[in-house]
């Protein structure tokens, strides 16, 4: 495939690069997306599974659902797209991954600077005393575990509907995105706010925006260059262009 010339030029001169990723980034790792073909929210109701009052009403059911997702994530591996992003750190002064994904796959692939806007499914904390519990056996438990300090319910450290994003991480993501000269939007429907403000802010601060997605999205019209295709196929090709630059 041929990439557009203005993009290749930008790739040669960019210093600060941000990869903003969503569920489509991990689709080729075997992790279902939320929307679009085969999306989780086509079959299951987020109101019953991904909010705090649903958890209080039926903690075992919500916990079990997250355990199911953890198992899928643990049984699968980062894909060629995750590895290509990690590899690209060699070619720019600054590379930051800003992800909506909770699956930890960017870190597993070797990316060093990953800002997780929606948390991380591998961590858990107590809803009463807020203490984190990192015991590995928690992630084996089929029923919702209780806090070893206060007996409260343990929940996954993911952002549910209606909850605030981690404010410091969000602020840092905004700040690096506003300073980026090249900004990739990959595998996200870009409909969930406030995360979806980040690419818009990067654009208004002057970054060149490249979208990689198998479909058109809400942001396709706004970006500088929209590449239609799979993240796991397009990103290794971009890495090859950079190899030539060396
Ligand atoms: P979505 O499921 O909304 O969107 C996934 C996007 O990935 C779609 O636009 C697909 O077209 C695209 N896609 C699918 N396979 C792809 C591939 N192989 N390569 C490139 N693109 C591909 O996922 P998000 O935008 O991440 O929130 O969803 C945002 C948030 O909504 C999630 O973080 C989650 C969810 O509710 C929370 O958990 C708070």
Short mmCIF file of N, CA and C and ligand atoms in Angstrom, two decimals, residues 21-25 27-28 33-36 39 41 46 50 66 69 100-102 118 158-161 186-192 212-217 229-232, ligand 1:
data_model
loop_
_atom_site.label_atom_id
_atom_site.label_comp_id
_atom_site.label_asym_id
_atom_site.label_seq_id
_atom_site.Cartn_x
_atom_site.Cartn_y
_atom_site.Cartn_z
N UNK A 21 -5.43 5.19 21.50
CA UNK A 21 -5.98 3.91 21.04
C UNK A 21 -7.29 3.53 21.75
N UNK A 22 -8.06 2.69 21.03
CA UNK A 22 -9.30 2.16 21.59
C UNK A 22 -9.38 0.66 21.33
N UNK A 23 -10.55 0.11 21.57
CA UNK A 23 -10.72 -1.34 21.57
C UNK A 23 -10.30 -2.01 20.26
N UNK A 24 -10.43 -1.29 19.12
CA UNK A 24 -10.03 -1.87 17.84
C UNK A 24 -8.55 -2.20 17.78
N UNK A 25 -7.76 -1.53 18.61
CA UNK A 25 -6.32 -1.80 18.68
C UNK A 25 -6.07 -3.24 19.11
N UNK A 27 -8.41 -5.73 18.84
CA UNK A 27 -9.33 -6.68 18.20
C UNK A 27 -8.56 -7.87 17.61
N UNK A 28 -7.41 -7.57 16.99
CA UNK A 28 -6.64 -8.66 16.37
C UNK A 28 -5.90 -9.51 17.41
N UNK A 33 -14.39 -5.84 20.64
CA UNK A 33 -14.60 -4.39 20.80
C UNK A 33 -15.95 -4.17 21.51
N UNK A 34 -16.29 -2.92 21.76
CA UNK A 34 -17.57 -2.59 22.42
C UNK A 34 -18.67 -2.33 21.40
N UNK A 35 -18.28 -1.61 20.31
CA UNK A 35 -19.25 -1.24 19.29
C UNK A 35 -18.81 -1.81 17.95
N UNK A 36 -19.68 -1.70 16.95
CA UNK A 36 -19.33 -2.23 15.63
C UNK A 36 -19.54 -3.74 15.60
N UNK A 39 -19.40 -6.30 18.55
CA UNK A 39 -19.18 -5.48 19.76
C UNK A 39 -19.94 -6.00 20.98
N UNK A 41 -21.27 -4.36 23.42
CA UNK A 41 -22.50 -3.61 23.77
C UNK A 41 -23.65 -3.87 22.79
N UNK A 46 -24.55 -2.18 28.94
CA UNK A 46 -23.54 -1.59 29.83
C UNK A 46 -24.14 -1.11 31.14
N UNK A 50 -21.43 -2.17 33.68
CA UNK A 50 -20.31 -1.24 33.76
C UNK A 50 -20.73 0.05 34.45
N UNK A 66 -16.13 -9.39 34.74
CA UNK A 66 -14.76 -8.89 34.62
C UNK A 66 -13.74 -10.03 34.66
N UNK A 69 -13.58 -11.43 31.24
CA UNK A 69 -12.78 -10.59 30.35
C UNK A 69 -11.28 -10.69 30.65
N UNK A 100 -7.63 4.08 25.82
CA UNK A 100 -8.90 3.87 26.51
C UNK A 100 -9.01 2.41 26.94
N UNK A 101 -8.06 1.59 26.51
CA UNK A 101 -8.14 0.16 26.81
C UNK A 101 -7.65 -0.14 28.22
N UNK A 102 -8.26 -1.16 28.80
CA UNK A 102 -7.91 -1.54 30.18
C UNK A 102 -7.11 -2.85 30.17
N UNK A 118 -8.93 4.84 31.13
CA UNK A 118 -10.07 4.11 31.71
C UNK A 118 -9.65 3.03 32.69
N UNK A 158 -11.34 -0.03 36.92
CA UNK A 158 -11.71 0.46 35.59
C UNK A 158 -12.75 1.56 35.77
N UNK A 159 -12.79 2.47 34.80
CA UNK A 159 -13.74 3.58 34.89
C UNK A 159 -15.09 3.10 34.37
N UNK A 160 -16.11 3.20 35.20
CA UNK A 160 -17.45 2.80 34.77
C UNK A 160 -18.23 4.02 34.28
N UNK A 161 -19.33 3.75 33.57
CA UNK A 161 -20.17 4.86 33.09
C UNK A 161 -20.60 5.72 34.29
N UNK A 186 -6.35 5.42 16.80
CA UNK A 186 -6.36 4.05 16.28
C UNK A 186 -7.44 3.19 16.93
N UNK A 187 -8.30 2.61 16.12
CA UNK A 187 -9.25 1.61 16.61
C UNK A 187 -10.20 2.12 17.68
N UNK A 188 -10.65 3.35 17.50
CA UNK A 188 -11.65 3.87 18.45
C UNK A 188 -12.81 4.48 17.67
N UNK A 189 -14.03 4.27 18.21
CA UNK A 189 -15.20 4.88 17.57
C UNK A 189 -15.26 6.37 17.91
N UNK A 190 -14.45 6.81 18.86
CA UNK A 190 -14.34 8.23 19.25
C UNK A 190 -15.70 8.84 19.63
N UNK A 191 -16.50 8.06 20.34
CA UNK A 191 -17.81 8.57 20.76
C UNK A 191 -17.94 8.68 22.28
N UNK A 192 -16.93 8.20 23.02
CA UNK A 192 -17.04 8.23 24.48
C UNK A 192 -16.22 9.41 25.02
N UNK A 212 -6.39 5.40 12.02
CA UNK A 212 -6.32 4.04 11.47
C UNK A 212 -7.53 3.29 12.01
N UNK A 213 -8.41 2.89 11.12
CA UNK A 213 -9.65 2.22 11.55
C UNK A 213 -10.19 1.41 10.38
N UNK A 214 -10.85 0.31 10.70
CA UNK A 214 -11.45 -0.50 9.62
C UNK A 214 -12.71 0.17 9.05
N UNK A 215 -13.27 1.12 9.80
CA UNK A 215 -14.52 1.78 9.38
C UNK A 215 -14.39 3.30 9.47
N UNK A 216 -15.39 3.98 8.89
CA UNK A 216 -15.52 5.43 9.12
C UNK A 216 -15.94 5.65 10.57
N UNK A 217 -15.51 6.75 11.17
CA UNK A 217 -15.96 7.04 12.53
C UNK A 217 -16.39 8.50 12.63
N UNK A 229 -8.08 0.40 7.48
CA UNK A 229 -7.41 -0.90 7.55
C UNK A 229 -7.23 -1.32 9.00
N UNK A 230 -6.65 -2.50 9.16
CA UNK A 230 -6.47 -3.05 10.50
C UNK A 230 -5.20 -2.52 11.15
N UNK A 231 -5.31 -2.19 12.41
CA UNK A 231 -4.16 -1.65 13.14
C UNK A 231 -2.96 -2.60 13.06
N UNK A 232 -3.22 -3.89 13.19
CA UNK A 232 -2.13 -4.88 13.20
C UNK A 232 -1.46 -5.04 11.84
P1 LIG B 1 -15.40 0.83 20.32
O1 LIG B 1 -15.77 -0.62 20.46
O2 LIG B 1 -16.45 1.86 20.51
O3 LIG B 1 -14.78 1.07 18.88
C1 LIG B 1 -13.86 0.19 18.32
C2 LIG B 1 -13.40 0.77 16.99
O4 LIG B 1 -12.37 -0.04 16.48
C3 LIG B 1 -14.49 0.83 15.91
O5 LIG B 1 -14.48 2.12 15.32
C4 LIG B 1 -14.06 -0.24 14.91
O6 LIG B 1 -14.37 0.14 13.57
C5 LIG B 1 -12.55 -0.25 15.09
N1 LIG B 1 -11.85 -1.50 14.76
C6 LIG B 1 -12.27 -2.77 14.94
N2 LIG B 1 -11.30 -3.65 14.61
C7 LIG B 1 -10.23 -2.90 14.21
C8 LIG B 1 -8.91 -3.22 13.77
N3 LIG B 1 -8.47 -4.47 13.66
N4 LIG B 1 -8.07 -2.19 13.47
C9 LIG B 1 -8.49 -0.89 13.56
N5 LIG B 1 -9.73 -0.54 13.98
C10 LIG B 1 -10.58 -1.52 14.31
O7 LIG B 1 -14.16 1.03 21.29
P2 LIG B 1 -13.64 2.35 22.00
O8 LIG B 1 -13.70 3.51 21.06
O9 LIG B 1 -12.35 2.01 22.62
O10 LIG B 1 -15.29 2.55 28.08
O11 LIG B 1 -14.74 2.56 23.13
C11 LIG B 1 -14.57 3.60 24.03
C12 LIG B 1 -15.01 3.20 25.40
O12 LIG B 1 -16.36 2.69 25.35
C13 LIG B 1 -14.24 2.05 26.02
O13 LIG B 1 -13.02 2.47 26.61
C14 LIG B 1 -15.18 1.55 27.04
C15 LIG B 1 -16.44 1.53 26.21
O14 LIG B 1 -17.63 1.57 26.93
C16 LIG B 1 -15.17 2.22 29.36
O15 LIG B 1 -15.01 1.08 29.73
C17 LIG B 1 -15.25 3.40 30.28
#
